[in-house]
């Protein structure tokens, strides 16, 4: 893939499990922050998490799992003082709600 003249993008494929919904690059740790949604085999229960992934090896360094019924919708890296924070917007639901796109609501 060529982005601009004489600059190339290295493209790799990883099995992350679940369905990636959002991806951010954390420049300080040089890792990807991947928001995922995964459904069980019966498609009744959905779970969501955000994982730190090494972009070279595909290894998942750590994951934060959301409580049942809590679904991450958006995320953004922001700097407060000397610290870089990940801000995540979530929604809470008591039942199983699936949008037309198949994404858990």
XYZ file of N, CA and C in Angstrom, residues 8-83:
228
model
N 5.727 4.097 2.483
C 4.923 2.879 2.457
C 4.374 2.584 3.846
N 3.261 1.905 3.867
C 2.603 1.490 5.097
C 2.745 -0.020 5.213
N 3.268 -0.478 6.357
C 3.388 -1.914 6.593
C 2.037 -2.435 7.056
N 1.466 -3.379 6.329
C 0.146 -3.920 6.648
C 0.313 -5.363 7.109
N -0.277 -5.679 8.274
C -0.238 -7.038 8.801
C -1.641 -7.447 9.208
N -1.878 -8.759 9.247
C -3.187 -9.288 9.620
C -3.040 -10.086 10.911
N -3.917 -9.796 11.904
C -3.906 -10.494 13.186
C -5.305 -10.983 13.501
N -5.395 -12.134 14.160
C -6.672 -12.611 14.681
C -6.807 -12.059 16.093
N -7.688 -11.085 16.275
C -7.875 -10.441 17.569
C -9.019 -11.049 18.357
N -9.804 -11.924 17.747
C -10.985 -12.452 18.418
C -12.031 -11.357 18.512
N -13.281 -11.709 18.473
C -14.330 -10.696 18.526
C -14.316 -9.815 17.291
N -15.033 -8.715 17.371
C -15.128 -7.768 16.267
C -14.541 -6.436 16.694
N -13.443 -6.001 16.074
C -12.876 -4.693 16.425
C -13.844 -3.579 16.022
N -14.100 -2.640 16.931
C -15.014 -1.523 16.666
C -14.270 -0.205 16.494
N -13.209 -0.002 17.268
C -12.400 1.216 17.183
C -10.950 0.828 17.444
N -10.018 1.558 16.818
C -8.591 1.316 17.031
C -7.890 2.659 17.154
N -7.046 2.796 18.185
C -6.212 3.980 18.381
C -4.763 3.534 18.514
N -3.826 4.408 18.131
C -2.402 4.131 18.333
C -1.925 4.946 19.517
N -1.383 4.268 20.539
C -0.838 4.926 21.725
C 0.653 5.122 21.482
N 1.051 6.360 21.164
C 2.423 6.625 20.733
C 3.448 6.397 21.836
N 3.096 6.657 23.099
C 4.063 6.500 24.187
C 4.457 5.039 24.396
N 3.499 4.120 24.326
C 3.804 2.697 24.506
C 3.988 1.982 23.167
N 3.717 2.694 22.077
C 3.806 2.148 20.722
C 2.950 0.892 20.580
N 1.725 0.955 21.120
C 0.775 -0.155 21.034
C -0.542 0.338 20.451
N -1.355 -0.611 19.995
C -2.697 -0.308 19.510
C -3.685 -0.512 20.647
N -4.675 0.352 20.754
C -5.776 0.188 21.697
C -6.981 -0.225 20.864
N -7.460 -1.446 21.074
C -8.511 -2.026 20.239
C -9.764 -2.244 21.075
N -10.862 -1.591 20.679
C -12.168 -1.793 21.310
C -12.848 -2.930 20.562
N -13.229 -4.007 21.296
C -13.824 -5.184 20.660
C -15.184 -5.506 21.270
N -16.030 -6.134 20.464
C -17.302 -6.697 20.923
C -17.320 -8.152 20.488
N -17.750 -9.019 21.387
C -17.789 -10.446 21.081
C -19.121 -11.018 21.534
N -19.706 -11.871 20.704
C -20.963 -12.520 21.083
C -20.694 -13.985 21.382
N -21.540 -14.560 22.222
C -21.413 -15.982 22.530
C -21.974 -16.796 21.371
N -21.812 -18.096 21.432
C -22.294 -18.975 20.358
C -23.796 -18.887 20.159
N -24.543 -18.600 21.225
C -26.003 -18.523 21.103
C -26.485 -17.117 20.730
N -25.558 -16.164 20.587
C -25.847 -14.778 20.215
C -26.775 -14.080 21.211
N -26.893 -14.622 22.415
C -27.738 -13.986 23.420
C -26.927 -13.016 24.265
N -25.715 -13.392 24.621
C -24.912 -12.513 25.467
C -23.780 -11.887 24.662
N -23.528 -10.618 24.934
C -22.465 -9.872 24.277
C -21.492 -9.408 25.347
N -20.206 -9.371 25.013
C -19.220 -8.824 25.929
C -18.318 -7.878 25.156
N -17.802 -6.879 25.856
C -16.937 -5.882 25.234
C -15.687 -5.706 26.075
N -14.591 -5.348 25.399
C -13.356 -5.046 26.106
C -12.510 -4.101 25.272
N -11.465 -3.575 25.902
C -10.450 -2.781 25.216
C -9.120 -3.436 25.531
N -8.360 -3.770 24.487
C -7.093 -4.481 24.653
C -5.939 -3.657 24.097
N -4.781 -3.790 24.744
C -3.532 -3.217 24.242
C -2.841 -4.285 23.416
N -2.563 -3.991 22.149
C -2.012 -4.978 21.219
C -0.694 -4.465 20.652
N 0.322 -5.323 20.654
C 1.595 -4.988 20.022
C 1.380 -5.011 18.510
N 1.639 -3.898 17.804
C 1.345 -3.848 16.366
C 2.287 -4.686 15.507
N 3.414 -5.133 16.058
C 4.360 -5.935 15.288
C 4.042 -7.421 15.408
N 3.824 -7.887 16.651
C 3.612 -9.321 16.878
C 2.137 -9.717 16.963
N 1.247 -8.758 17.267
C -0.164 -9.072 17.463
C -0.469 -9.573 18.859
N 0.538 -9.598 19.750
C 0.367 -10.074 21.118
C -0.474 -9.084 21.923
N -1.479 -9.608 22.652
C -2.317 -8.767 23.510
C -1.644 -8.624 24.868
N -1.182 -7.400 25.168
C -0.476 -7.139 26.421
C -1.415 -7.132 27.614
N -2.566 -6.513 27.467
C -3.536 -6.437 28.567
C -4.907 -6.117 27.990
N -5.951 -6.448 28.764
C -7.330 -6.176 28.350
C -8.128 -5.659 29.534
N -9.032 -4.726 29.269
C -9.995 -4.266 30.265
C -11.359 -4.742 29.803
N -11.998 -5.599 30.593
C -13.304 -6.162 30.243
C -14.400 -5.325 30.892
N -15.412 -4.966 30.111
C -16.545 -4.190 30.617
C -17.560 -5.110 31.275
N -18.300 -4.556 32.223
C -19.345 -5.309 32.913
C -20.456 -5.677 31.929
N -21.204 -6.759 32.208
C -22.348 -7.108 31.353
C -23.334 -5.938 31.270
N -23.794 -5.633 30.062
C -24.723 -4.525 29.852
C -24.041 -3.189 29.626
N -22.725 -3.119 29.843
C -21.979 -1.880 29.595
C -21.233 -2.032 28.276
N -21.518 -1.151 27.327
C -20.938 -1.243 25.991
C -20.157 0.024 25.672
N -18.865 -0.099 25.351
C -18.104 1.086 24.947
C -18.572 1.566 23.580
N -18.707 2.874 23.423
C -19.182 3.463 22.165
C -18.097 4.259 21.450
N -17.250 4.947 22.228
C -16.210 5.776 21.633
C -15.030 5.828 22.590
N -13.856 6.155 22.065
C -12.684 6.322 22.914
C -11.752 7.331 22.271
N -11.019 8.048 23.133
C -10.112 9.088 22.657
C -8.960 9.216 23.637
N -7.746 9.347 23.122
C -6.598 9.631 23.971
C -6.522 11.130 24.184
N -6.282 11.546 25.425
C -6.162 12.965 25.735
C -5.055 13.156 26.754
N -4.430 14.309 26.746
C -3.344 14.606 27.672
C -3.850 15.563 28.744
N -3.582 15.204 30.002
C -3.897 16.054 31.147
C -2.600 16.213 31.923
N -2.023 17.406 31.866
C -0.713 17.613 32.489
C 0.325 16.767 31.777
N 1.050 15.963 32.551
C 2.073 15.082 31.975
C 1.546 13.687 31.677
N 0.278 13.442 31.971
C -0.304 12.112 31.789
C -1.152 12.032 30.533
